[in-house]
Coordinates of C-alpha atoms and ligand atoms in Angstrom, one line a residue:
Chain A
X1 CA -57.0 31.1 62.9
X2 CA -59.3 28.4 64.5
X3 CA -59.6 26.0 61.5
X4 CA -58.6 22.4 62.2
X5 CA -58.8 19.1 60.3
X6 CA -59.8 15.6 61.6
X7 CA -58.6 13.4 58.7
X8 CA -60.7 14.6 55.7
X9 CA -63.1 16.5 57.9
X10 CA -62.5 20.3 57.8
X11 CA -63.7 22.2 60.8
X12 CA -64.0 26.0 60.8
X13 CA -63.2 25.8 64.5
X14 CA -62.4 22.9 67.0
X15 CA -65.8 23.2 68.8
X16 CA -68.3 20.4 68.3
X17 CA -71.1 19.1 70.6
X18 CA -71.3 15.7 72.3
X19 CA -73.8 13.0 71.3
X20 CA -76.9 12.8 73.5
X21 CA -76.5 16.3 74.9
X22 CA -77.5 18.3 71.8
X23 CA -80.4 16.4 70.3
X24 CA -80.4 16.9 66.6
X25 CA -79.2 20.5 66.9
X26 CA -82.6 21.9 66.3
X27 CA -83.3 22.1 70.0
X28 CA -80.6 24.8 70.3
X29 CA -81.5 26.8 67.1
X30 CA -83.3 29.5 69.2
X31 CA -80.2 30.1 71.3
X32 CA -77.3 29.9 68.8
X33 CA -76.5 30.0 65.1
X34 CA -75.7 26.4 64.5
X35 CA -73.6 27.3 61.5
X36 CA -71.0 28.7 63.8
X37 CA -70.1 25.3 65.2
X38 CA -67.2 23.3 63.9
X39 CA -69.7 20.5 63.9
X40 CA -72.2 18.7 66.0
X41 CA -72.7 15.0 66.9
X42 CA -76.3 13.9 66.9
X43 CA -77.9 11.4 69.3
X44 CA -76.8 7.8 69.4
X45 CA -78.5 6.0 66.5
X46 CA -79.2 2.3 66.4
X47 CA -80.5 -0.1 63.8
X48 CA -84.0 0.0 65.1
X49 CA -86.1 2.1 67.4
X50 CA -85.2 2.0 71.1
X51 CA -87.2 3.1 74.1
X52 CA -84.2 3.3 76.4
X53 CA -84.2 2.7 80.2
X54 CA -87.0 3.4 82.6
X55 CA -87.4 6.7 84.5
X56 CA -85.7 8.1 86.7
X57 CA -82.8 8.4 84.3
X58 CA -80.7 11.2 85.7
X59 CA -79.5 12.5 89.0
X60 CA -77.3 15.5 89.7
X61 CA -74.1 14.7 91.6
X62 CA -71.3 17.1 92.8
X63 CA -70.2 19.1 89.7
X64 CA -71.7 16.5 87.4
X65 CA -74.6 14.3 86.6
X66 CA -75.3 10.6 86.1
X67 CA -77.6 9.5 83.3
X68 CA -79.0 6.2 82.2
X69 CA -81.0 7.3 79.2
X70 CA -79.9 4.1 77.4
X71 CA -79.8 5.0 73.7
X72 CA -83.4 6.0 73.3
X73 CA -83.8 6.9 69.6
X74 CA -86.1 6.3 66.6
X75 CA -83.6 4.1 64.7
X76 CA -81.5 4.8 61.6
X77 CA -84.3 4.7 59.0
X78 CA -86.3 7.3 60.9
X79 CA -83.1 9.4 61.1
X80 CA -82.5 9.2 57.4
X81 CA -86.1 9.8 56.4
X82 CA -87.3 12.3 58.9
X83 CA -84.5 14.0 60.7
X84 CA -81.8 14.3 58.1
X85 CA -84.0 16.3 55.6
X86 CA -84.7 18.8 58.3
X87 CA -81.0 19.5 59.2
X88 CA -79.0 18.7 56.1
X89 CA -79.0 22.4 54.9
X90 CA -76.9 23.4 57.8
X91 CA -73.5 24.8 57.0
X92 CA -71.6 22.8 59.6
X93 CA -70.4 19.2 60.0
X94 CA -73.2 16.9 61.1
X95 CA -71.8 13.7 62.6
X96 CA -73.9 10.7 63.4
X97 CA -73.1 8.8 66.6
X98 CA -73.5 5.1 65.6
X99 CA -74.4 2.7 68.3
X100 CA -75.5 -0.9 68.4
X101 CA -75.5 -4.2 70.2
X102 CA -73.9 -6.4 67.5
X103 CA -71.4 -5.9 64.8
X104 CA -74.2 -6.4 62.2
X105 CA -76.2 -3.6 63.8
X106 CA -73.2 -1.2 63.8
X107 CA -72.5 -2.0 60.1
X108 CA -76.2 -1.6 59.1
X109 CA -76.4 1.9 60.7
X110 CA -73.0 2.9 59.3
X111 CA -73.7 1.8 55.8
X112 CA -77.1 3.6 55.7
X113 CA -75.5 6.8 57.0
X114 CA -72.7 6.4 54.4
X115 CA -75.3 7.1 51.7
X116 CA -76.2 10.5 53.2
X117 CA -74.3 13.3 51.2
X118 CA -74.3 15.9 54.0
X119 CA -73.0 13.6 56.7
X120 CA -69.2 13.7 56.3
X121 CA -68.3 11.5 59.3
X122 CA -69.6 9.1 61.9
X123 CA -68.6 8.7 65.5
X124 CA -68.7 5.0 66.4
X125 CA -69.9 4.6 70.0
X126 CA -68.2 1.5 71.2
X127 CA -68.4 2.8 74.7
X128 CA -71.9 3.5 75.9
X129 CA -72.1 2.0 79.4
X130 CA -75.8 2.0 79.5
X131 CA -77.1 -0.7 77.3
X132 CA -76.9 -4.1 78.9
X133 CA -76.1 -6.1 75.8
X134 CA -74.5 -3.3 73.9
X135 CA -71.5 -1.0 73.6
X136 CA -69.8 -1.7 76.8
X137 CA -68.3 -5.0 75.8
X138 CA -66.8 -3.7 72.5
X139 CA -65.0 -0.7 74.0
X140 CA -63.5 -2.5 76.9
X141 CA -61.4 -5.1 75.1
X142 CA -58.8 -4.3 72.4
X143 CA -59.7 -7.4 70.4
X144 CA -63.4 -6.7 70.3
X145 CA -62.9 -3.0 69.7
X146 CA -60.7 -3.8 66.7
X147 CA -63.2 -6.3 65.3
X148 CA -66.1 -3.9 65.2
X149 CA -64.0 -1.1 63.8
X150 CA -62.6 -3.4 61.1
X151 CA -66.1 -4.5 60.1
X152 CA -67.5 -0.9 60.0
X153 CA -64.4 0.3 58.0
X154 CA -65.4 -2.1 55.2
X155 CA -68.8 -0.5 54.8
X156 CA -68.1 3.1 55.7
X157 CA -66.1 5.2 53.4
X158 CA -65.9 8.7 55.0
X159 CA -64.3 9.9 58.2
X160 CA -64.6 7.3 60.9
X161 CA -64.2 8.5 64.4
X162 CA -64.3 5.9 67.2
X163 CA -65.5 7.0 70.6
X164 CA -63.7 5.4 73.5
X165 CA -64.9 4.3 76.9
X166 CA -63.0 5.5 79.9
X167 CA -64.1 2.5 81.9
X168 CA -60.9 0.6 81.1
X169 CA -57.5 0.2 82.7
X170 CA -55.5 1.1 79.7
X171 CA -57.2 3.4 77.3
X172 CA -54.1 3.9 75.1
X173 CA -54.1 0.2 74.3
X174 CA -57.7 0.3 73.0
X175 CA -56.9 3.5 71.0
X176 CA -54.0 1.7 69.3
X177 CA -56.2 -1.3 68.5
X178 CA -58.8 0.8 66.8
X179 CA -56.2 2.8 65.0
X180 CA -54.8 -0.4 63.7
X181 CA -58.3 -1.5 62.6
X182 CA -58.7 1.6 60.4
X183 CA -60.1 4.3 62.5
X184 CA -59.4 7.9 61.2
X185 CA -59.7 9.4 64.6
X186 CA -60.7 8.6 68.2
X187 CA -62.9 10.7 70.5
X188 CA -62.8 10.5 74.3
X189 CA -64.2 10.3 76.9
X190 CA -67.6 8.8 77.1
X191 CA -69.2 8.8 80.5
X192 CA -67.6 7.1 83.6
X193 CA -69.8 4.4 85.1
X194 CA -71.2 5.6 88.4
X195 CA -74.0 5.2 90.9
X196 CA -75.9 7.2 93.5
X197 CA -78.1 6.1 96.4
X198 CA -81.1 7.8 98.0
X199 CA -80.3 7.1 101.7
X200 CA -83.8 8.1 103.0
X201 CA -85.6 5.8 100.6
X202 CA -82.8 3.2 100.8
X203 CA -82.7 2.6 97.1
X204 CA -80.7 3.6 94.0
X205 CA -81.5 7.0 92.6
X206 CA -81.9 5.7 89.1
X207 CA -84.2 2.9 87.9
X208 CA -81.2 1.4 86.0
X209 CA -79.2 1.5 89.3
X210 CA -76.0 2.6 87.5
X211 CA -75.4 5.4 85.0
X212 CA -72.8 7.4 83.2
X213 CA -71.1 10.4 85.0
X214 CA -70.5 13.5 82.9
X215 CA -69.8 17.2 83.5
X216 CA -67.0 19.1 85.2
X217 CA -66.4 16.3 87.7
X218 CA -64.9 14.1 85.0
X219 CA -62.7 16.8 83.4
X220 CA -59.3 15.9 85.0
X221 CA -59.8 12.2 84.1
X222 CA -60.6 13.1 80.5
X223 CA -57.6 15.5 80.1
X224 CA -55.3 12.7 81.4
X225 CA -56.8 10.1 79.0
X226 CA -56.6 12.5 76.0
X227 CA -53.0 13.1 76.8
X228 CA -52.2 9.4 77.2
X229 CA -54.0 8.5 73.9
X230 CA -52.5 11.5 72.0
X231 CA -49.1 10.1 72.8
X232 CA -50.0 6.6 71.8
X233 CA -51.6 7.1 68.4
X234 CA -50.9 9.1 65.2
X235 CA -54.5 9.7 64.2
X236 CA -56.2 12.9 65.5
X237 CA -57.9 12.9 68.9
X238 CA -61.2 14.6 69.7
X239 CA -61.3 15.5 73.4
X240 CA -64.4 15.8 75.6
X241 CA -65.5 15.5 79.2
X242 CA -66.6 18.4 81.4
X243 CA -65.7 21.2 79.0
X244 CA -67.5 24.4 80.0
X245 CA -65.3 27.3 79.0
X246 CA -62.7 28.2 76.3
X247 CA -60.0 27.7 79.0
X248 CA -61.2 24.1 79.5
X249 CA -61.1 23.6 75.7
X250 CA -57.5 24.9 75.5
X251 CA -56.5 22.5 78.2
X252 CA -57.7 19.6 76.0
X253 CA -56.0 21.0 72.9
X254 CA -52.7 21.3 74.8
X255 CA -53.1 17.7 76.0
X256 CA -53.3 16.6 72.4
X257 CA -56.9 17.0 71.2
X258 CA -57.3 18.4 67.7
X259 CA -61.0 19.2 68.3
X260 CA -63.3 19.1 71.3
X261 CA -66.9 18.4 72.1
X262 CA -69.1 20.1 74.6
X263 CA -71.8 18.0 76.4
X264 CA -73.3 18.6 79.8
X265 CA -72.4 22.3 79.7
X266 CA -75.1 22.8 77.0
X267 CA -77.7 22.1 79.7
X268 CA -76.4 24.8 82.0
X269 CA -76.0 27.4 79.2
X270 CA -77.6 26.5 75.9
X271 CA -75.4 29.2 74.2
X272 CA -72.1 28.0 75.8
X273 CA -70.7 26.6 72.5
X274 CA -70.5 30.0 70.8
X275 CA -69.0 31.5 73.9
X276 CA -66.3 28.9 73.8
X277 CA -65.6 29.7 70.1
X278 CA -65.4 33.4 70.8
X279 CA -63.3 32.7 73.9
X280 CA -60.8 30.6 71.8
X281 CA -60.4 33.4 69.4
X282 CA -59.9 36.0 72.1
X283 CA -57.4 33.8 73.9
X284 CA -55.4 33.2 70.7
X285 CA -55.3 37.0 70.0
X286 CA -54.3 37.8 73.6
X287 CA -51.5 35.2 73.5
X288 CA -50.2 35.9 70.0
X289 CA -51.3 32.5 68.7
X290 CA -52.0 33.0 65.0
X291 CA -53.0 29.3 64.3
X292 CA -54.7 27.2 66.9
X293 CA -52.9 24.2 65.6
X294 CA -49.7 25.6 67.2
X295 CA -50.9 24.7 70.7
X296 CA -52.3 21.3 69.9
X297 CA -50.4 18.6 71.8
X298 CA -47.7 20.8 73.2
X299 CA -47.8 19.0 76.5
Chain B
X1 CA -89.1 31.7 70.5
X2 CA -87.1 30.5 73.4
X3 CA -84.4 32.8 74.9
X4 CA -81.8 33.0 77.7
X5 CA -82.4 36.2 79.6
X6 CA -81.5 38.0 82.8
X7 CA -84.7 39.0 84.6
X8 CA -84.7 41.4 87.6
X9 CA -86.4 40.5 90.8
X10 CA -88.8 43.4 91.5
X11 CA -90.7 41.8 94.3
X12 CA -90.1 39.0 96.7
X13 CA -92.7 37.6 99.1
X14 CA -92.3 34.9 101.7
X15 CA -95.5 32.8 102.0
X16 CA -95.3 30.7 105.1
X17 CA -92.1 28.8 105.9
X18 CA -91.9 26.7 102.8
X19 CA -92.9 29.0 99.9
X20 CA -91.8 32.2 98.4
X21 CA -92.8 34.1 95.3
X22 CA -90.7 36.1 93.0
X23 CA -92.0 38.8 90.6
X24 CA -89.5 39.1 87.7
X25 CA -89.2 41.9 85.2
X26 CA -87.8 41.3 81.7
X27 CA -86.8 44.9 80.9
X28 CA -87.3 44.5 77.2
X29 CA -89.7 42.6 75.0
X30 CA -90.6 39.4 76.9
X31 CA -91.5 36.3 74.9
X32 CA -95.2 35.2 75.2
X33 CA -95.7 32.6 77.9
X34 CA -98.7 30.3 77.9
X35 CA -100.3 28.7 81.0
X36 CA -98.5 25.5 81.9
X37 CA -95.2 26.5 80.4
X38 CA -92.1 26.6 82.6
X39 CA -88.7 28.3 82.9
X40 CA -85.3 26.8 83.7
X41 CA -83.7 28.8 86.5
X42 CA -79.9 29.2 86.8
X43 CA -78.9 28.8 90.5
X44 CA -75.7 30.8 91.0
X45 CA -73.2 30.8 93.8
X46 CA -74.3 27.4 95.2
X47 CA -71.5 24.9 94.4
X48 CA -73.8 21.9 95.1
X49 CA -76.1 23.0 92.3
X50 CA -75.0 22.8 88.6
X51 CA -78.1 22.1 86.6
X52 CA -80.9 24.6 86.1
X53 CA -84.1 24.0 88.1
X54 CA -87.4 23.8 86.2
X55 CA -90.1 26.1 87.7
X56 CA -93.6 26.7 86.4
X57 CA -94.8 30.1 85.3
X58 CA -97.1 31.1 88.1
X59 CA -98.4 34.3 86.4
X60 CA -97.3 36.3 83.4
X61 CA -98.2 39.8 82.2
X62 CA -97.1 40.2 78.6
X63 CA -97.7 44.0 78.5
X64 CA -95.8 44.7 81.7
X65 CA -93.1 42.2 80.7
X66 CA -93.3 40.5 84.0
X67 CA -93.7 36.9 85.2
X68 CA -93.8 35.4 88.6
X69 CA -92.6 32.1 90.1
X70 CA -94.0 30.4 93.2
X71 CA -91.3 28.2 94.7
X72 CA -91.3 25.6 97.5
X73 CA -88.1 25.2 99.3
X74 CA -87.1 21.5 99.1
X75 CA -83.4 21.3 98.6
X76 CA -80.1 23.2 97.9
X77 CA -81.3 24.9 94.7
X78 CA -84.6 26.2 96.0
X79 CA -83.0 27.1 99.3
X80 CA -80.4 29.3 97.5
X81 CA -83.1 30.9 95.3
X82 CA -85.0 31.8 98.6
X83 CA -82.0 34.0 99.6
X84 CA -82.4 36.2 96.5
X85 CA -83.6 39.8 97.2
X86 CA -85.4 42.5 95.3
X87 CA -83.0 44.0 92.8
X88 CA -81.0 40.8 92.2
X89 CA -81.1 39.3 88.7
X90 CA -82.1 35.8 87.8
X91 CA -81.1 34.0 84.6
X92 CA -83.9 32.1 82.9
X93 CA -84.2 29.9 79.8
X94 CA -87.9 30.3 78.8
X95 CA -90.6 29.7 77.7
X96 CA -90.4 26.0 77.7
X97 CA -92.7 23.1 77.2
X98 CA -96.2 22.5 75.9
X99 CA -98.8 24.0 78.2
X100 CA -102.5 23.5 79.1
X101 CA -105.3 23.7 76.4
X102 CA -106.9 27.1 76.9
X103 CA -108.8 27.3 73.6
X104 CA -112.1 26.0 75.0
X105 CA -115.6 27.5 74.4
X106 CA -116.8 30.3 76.6
X107 CA -119.3 29.1 79.1
X108 CA -117.5 25.8 79.6
X109 CA -117.0 24.4 83.1
X110 CA -113.5 23.7 84.2
X111 CA -112.1 22.2 87.4
X112 CA -108.5 23.1 88.4
X113 CA -107.0 20.7 91.0
X114 CA -103.7 21.7 92.6
X115 CA -101.6 20.2 95.4
X116 CA -98.5 21.7 97.0
X117 CA -96.1 23.4 94.5
X118 CA -98.5 22.1 91.8
X119 CA -100.7 25.1 92.6
X120 CA -98.1 27.3 90.9
X121 CA -99.1 27.0 87.2
X122 CA -102.9 27.1 87.9
X123 CA -103.0 30.8 88.6
X124 CA -101.9 31.8 85.1
X125 CA -104.3 29.1 83.8
X126 CA -107.3 30.3 85.8
X127 CA -106.7 33.9 84.7
X128 CA -106.5 32.9 81.1
X129 CA -109.6 30.7 81.2
X130 CA -111.6 33.3 83.1
X131 CA -110.7 35.9 80.5
X132 CA -112.0 33.5 77.8
X133 CA -115.4 33.2 79.6
X134 CA -114.7 29.7 81.1
X135 CA -116.3 29.1 84.5
X136 CA -113.5 27.9 86.8
X137 CA -113.7 25.9 90.0
X138 CA -110.3 25.9 91.7
X139 CA -109.7 23.1 94.2
X140 CA -106.4 23.4 96.2
X141 CA -105.1 21.0 98.7
X142 CA -102.3 20.2 101.0
X143 CA -101.3 18.3 104.1
X144 CA -102.2 21.3 106.3
X145 CA -103.4 24.9 105.9
X146 CA -100.0 26.5 106.0
X147 CA -99.0 24.4 103.0
X148 CA -101.6 26.0 100.7
X149 CA -100.0 29.3 99.6
X150 CA -101.7 32.1 97.6
X151 CA -105.3 30.9 97.8
X152 CA -106.7 34.4 97.7
X153 CA -105.1 35.3 94.4
X154 CA -107.5 32.7 92.8
X155 CA -110.7 34.3 94.0
X156 CA -111.2 36.8 91.2
X157 CA -111.1 34.0 88.6
X158 CA -113.4 31.3 89.9
X159 CA -114.9 29.5 92.8
X160 CA -112.3 28.6 95.3
X161 CA -112.5 25.3 97.3
X162 CA -109.9 23.9 99.7
X163 CA -109.0 20.6 101.2
X164 CA -106.5 19.6 103.9
X165 CA -105.5 16.1 105.0
X166 CA -105.7 17.3 108.7
X167 CA -108.9 19.3 108.3
X168 CA -107.2 22.5 109.4
X169 CA -108.8 24.3 106.4
X170 CA -111.7 23.4 104.1
X171 CA -112.7 19.8 103.4
X172 CA -111.2 17.3 105.8
X173 CA -109.5 14.6 103.7
X174 CA -107.3 14.1 100.7
X175 CA -108.1 16.3 97.9
X176 CA -109.6 13.6 95.7
X177 CA -112.4 12.9 98.3
X178 CA -113.7 16.5 97.9
X179 CA -117.4 16.5 96.9
X180 CA -116.6 18.9 94.0
X181 CA -115.2 15.8 92.2
X182 CA -118.7 14.4 91.9
X183 CA -119.8 17.2 89.7
X184 CA -119.3 17.1 86.0
X185 CA -117.0 19.3 84.0
X186 CA -116.0 20.0 80.4
X187 CA -112.4 19.7 81.4
X188 CA -110.3 19.0 84.5
X189 CA -106.7 20.3 84.9
X190 CA -104.4 19.1 87.6
X191 CA -100.9 19.7 88.8
X192 CA -99.4 18.4 92.1
X193 CA -97.9 15.3 93.7
X194 CA -97.9 12.3 91.3
X195 CA -100.3 10.1 93.4
X196 CA -102.8 12.9 93.5
X197 CA -102.6 13.5 89.8
X198 CA -103.0 9.8 89.0
X199 CA -106.1 9.7 91.3
X200 CA -107.6 12.7 89.5
X201 CA -106.8 11.2 86.1
X202 CA -108.4 7.9 87.1
X203 CA -111.5 9.6 88.4
X204 CA -111.8 11.6 85.2
X205 CA -111.2 8.6 82.9
X206 CA -113.8 6.5 84.7
X207 CA -116.4 9.2 84.0
X208 CA -115.2 9.9 80.5
X209 CA -114.2 13.5 81.4
X210 CA -111.5 15.4 79.5
X211 CA -108.5 15.9 81.7
X212 CA -104.9 17.3 81.5
X213 CA -102.1 16.6 83.9
X214 CA -98.9 18.6 84.4
X215 CA -95.9 16.4 85.3
X216 CA -92.8 17.4 87.2
X217 CA -90.1 14.9 86.2
X218 CA -86.5 15.5 86.9
X219 CA -84.8 17.4 84.1
X220 CA -81.4 18.1 82.8
X221 CA -81.7 20.2 79.6
X222 CA -85.3 21.3 79.6
X223 CA -85.4 21.6 75.8
X224 CA -85.9 18.0 74.5
X225 CA -82.2 17.3 73.8
X226 CA -81.1 14.8 76.5
X227 CA -84.1 12.5 77.0
X228 CA -83.6 12.4 80.7
X229 CA -87.1 13.5 81.7
X230 CA -89.3 11.0 79.9
X231 CA -92.6 9.7 81.1
X232 CA -94.4 6.5 80.1
X233 CA -97.3 7.3 77.7
X234 CA -99.5 4.9 75.7
X235 CA -97.2 5.8 72.7
X236 CA -94.0 5.0 74.6
X237 CA -91.5 7.4 76.2
X238 CA -92.2 11.1 75.8
X239 CA -90.2 14.1 77.0
X240 CA -91.9 15.9 79.8
X241 CA -89.9 19.1 79.0
X242 CA -90.9 19.2 75.4
X243 CA -94.0 17.1 74.7
X244 CA -95.3 18.1 78.1
X245 CA -95.2 19.0 80.9
X246 CA -98.9 19.0 80.2
X247 CA -100.4 15.8 78.8
X248 CA -104.0 14.9 77.9
X249 CA -104.9 11.7 79.8
X250 CA -106.3 10.1 76.7
X251 CA -102.6 9.2 75.9
X252 CA -101.7 8.3 79.5
X253 CA -103.7 5.3 80.6
X254 CA -100.6 3.3 81.2
X255 CA -99.2 6.1 83.4
X256 CA -102.3 6.7 85.6
X257 CA -103.2 3.0 85.9
X258 CA -99.8 2.2 87.4
X259 CA -100.2 3.2 91.1
Ligands
FAD301 C1 -92.0 21.3 84.7 C2 -91.7 21.5 86.2 C3 -92.3 22.6 86.8 C4 -92.1 22.8 88.2 N1 -92.7 23.8 88.8 C5 -92.4 24.1 90.1 C6 -92.9 25.3 90.7 O1 -93.6 26.1 90.0 N2 -92.6 25.5 92.0 C7 -91.8 24.7 92.7 O2 -91.6 24.9 93.9 N3 -91.3 23.5 92.1 C8 -91.6 23.2 90.8 N4 -91.0 22.1 90.2 C9 -90.2 21.2 91.1 C10 -88.8 21.8 91.2 O3 -88.1 21.8 89.9 C11 -87.9 21.0 92.2 O4 -88.5 21.1 93.4 C12 -86.5 21.6 92.2 O5 -85.8 21.3 91.1 C13 -85.7 21.1 93.4 O6 -84.4 21.6 93.4 P1 -83.6 21.7 94.7 O7 -82.2 21.9 94.3 O8 -84.1 22.6 95.7 O9 -83.7 20.3 95.3 P2 -82.7 19.0 95.1 O10 -81.6 19.2 96.1 O11 -82.4 18.9 93.7 O12 -83.7 17.9 95.6 C14 -84.3 17.9 96.8 C15 -85.4 16.9 96.8 O13 -86.4 17.2 95.8 C16 -86.6 16.1 94.9 N5 -86.7 16.7 93.6 C17 -85.8 17.4 92.8 N6 -86.3 17.7 91.7 C18 -87.6 17.3 91.6 C19 -88.6 17.3 90.7 N7 -88.4 17.9 89.5 N8 -89.8 16.8 91.0 C20 -90.0 16.2 92.2 N9 -89.0 16.1 93.1 C21 -87.9 16.6 92.8 C22 -85.3 15.3 95.0 O14 -85.4 14.0 94.6 C23 -84.9 15.5 96.4 O15 -85.5 14.5 97.2 C24 -91.2 21.9 88.9 C25 -90.7 20.8 88.2 C26 -90.9 20.6 86.9 C27 -90.2 19.5 86.2
FMN302 C1 -77.9 12.7 78.8 C2 -76.6 12.2 78.1 C3 -76.8 11.3 77.0 C4 -75.7 10.8 76.3 N1 -75.9 10.0 75.2 C5 -74.8 9.6 74.5 C6 -74.9 8.8 73.3 O1 -76.1 8.5 72.8 N2 -73.8 8.4 72.6 C7 -72.6 8.7 73.1 O2 -71.6 8.3 72.5 N3 -72.4 9.4 74.2 C8 -73.5 9.9 74.9 N4 -73.3 10.6 76.0 C9 -71.9 10.9 76.5 C10 -71.5 12.3 76.0 O3 -71.5 12.4 74.6 C11 -70.1 12.7 76.5 O4 -69.2 11.7 76.1 C12 -70.0 12.7 78.0 O5 -71.2 13.3 78.6 C13 -68.8 13.5 78.6 O6 -68.8 14.9 78.1 P1 -69.4 16.1 79.0 O7 -68.8 15.9 80.4 O8 -69.0 17.3 78.3 O9 -70.9 15.9 79.1 C14 -74.4 11.1 76.7 C15 -74.2 12.0 77.8 C16 -75.3 12.5 78.5 C17 -75.1 13.4 79.7
FES303 S1 -84.8 17.4 80.2 FE1 -83.6 17.0 78.5 S2 -85.1 16.1 77.2 FE2 -86.3 16.8 78.8

């Protein structure tokens, strides 16, 4: 009833988790059965170890939060040698979020992950707004977006999902460019660039000054962008941004998403993903929907 | 194992204007909670608060299935929690983090230094150390007398010393000028405002004393998944929620040297 496909990727249900909000899955193993997920996307992984931005890195804002973590991770080799062996037995789709600050770095990470049997897909993060010399540039111009996707396509042979930045004036144009460059799917949205000021101390609330907005505050923007992109491309769309409930997920599916990812909501309720899966099933039953694919893109 | 659970508030006590204490009952089999560990509290019916709030375990009784929280009202979330009454439920994710070292030889001398809301985790610690035959000196401080809650609860578990910036109670002066610091200890534990903890850490480091600090960085997930809560350590960024909140200062020289 809930099974969907993203290119060659078969998901038992459309519910995945968003990169940077779910660690390597292990952090949530006490709260949920990870095997129930359609899939999960691990932390942004770069060519070499990164320390990320200085603290403070987050601040709560109305119905959302800003973060400027800045791609802190141990690097792709550490992922392959230390993390992958610990999680590869899981009976769900493990997707690696591939990040970088040059085309060479993206290709290096993608080709190392290509060799891992139990990783059926990557999500190419061309949109992270945090790293000064990194992602932002690639995701904001169609030409540069196409260039990095084309290069990664040559070295990566499984399902290639490209994650788009919402910090652009015409997201459909970027989506079409990456589709033309060989992407199998696009996911959106990454965080919206934002800022918050501590007026008593008269200084920015985060050390990095600006950061990415996520959570329910971004949901209407995300639904609109998913709808625009779904109408512009033929490849499947993965929708995310502020999803907290099964009803939120259905909104994204109707807007044209084949699958969804849950991010910030995991912080509020670490078991939210299984509640969304159960909620989707209950909603389909209550509404006489025998196949979830029947509601995808109906708007 | 960590769990998400609805506790019931079985007792609520106001402690001066700024602090209150909640005694929570699990109702089933509570997970073991070590001194220095914390919980992530869900703040309901307050539209300005979305993320859970990290609060230390003030006291825990495994047999009774109860734990208590000592909370200082500082903003929207804690103000909303202050309105909860006996009988209300409170959703927690717990137990979280890596707590204080309590496996130290009986007869050892320990100094526990707490400031403000940082006093909270020290009660469970003092109780546990005392039960293990460790001699505890508990030094609590604050700007003024009314900002040092729950002093008497510590008395059964060690020598209690107090310091206030304005001299309204105990030693007159900031806590790190208290004469008790001049003594030597097998271990010093501290939790409170960052400048206080750094001063305690520097004083311990200068004299080669073992010392553990409990940090209170801003958190989003509380379980090591988002990397929002990191602190500088001598090995680079570490998560306060998972690798801490308690850190041995032998790995923190970069942190405490940076005033
Ligand atoms: C591991 C840990 C254990 C803690 N234990 C306790 C405890 O036992 N008792 C207790 O009263 N408090 C404790 N705190 C601090 C507590 O989490 C914050 O005071 C609380 O989150 C503030 O929420 P609020 O919505 O009331 O304030 P907000 O409206 O979020 O903020 C109000 C003000 O407090 C500041 N603030 C918010 N969060 C923190 C924080 N984590 N550290 C320092 N300043 C902050 C903000 O910058 C702002 O100026 C602990 C924090 C951590 C990380
Ligand atoms: C703390 C944090 C870290 C994140 N790290 C990454 C990352 O490494 N790579 C990435 O592509 N997106 C990252 N994101 C963005 C999320 O994956 C997601 O696109 C965004 O948060 C919107 O979804 P949400 O509102 O459900 O959280 C991060 C988000 C947060 C809150
Ligand atoms: S709060 Fe998320 S990693 Fe510590």
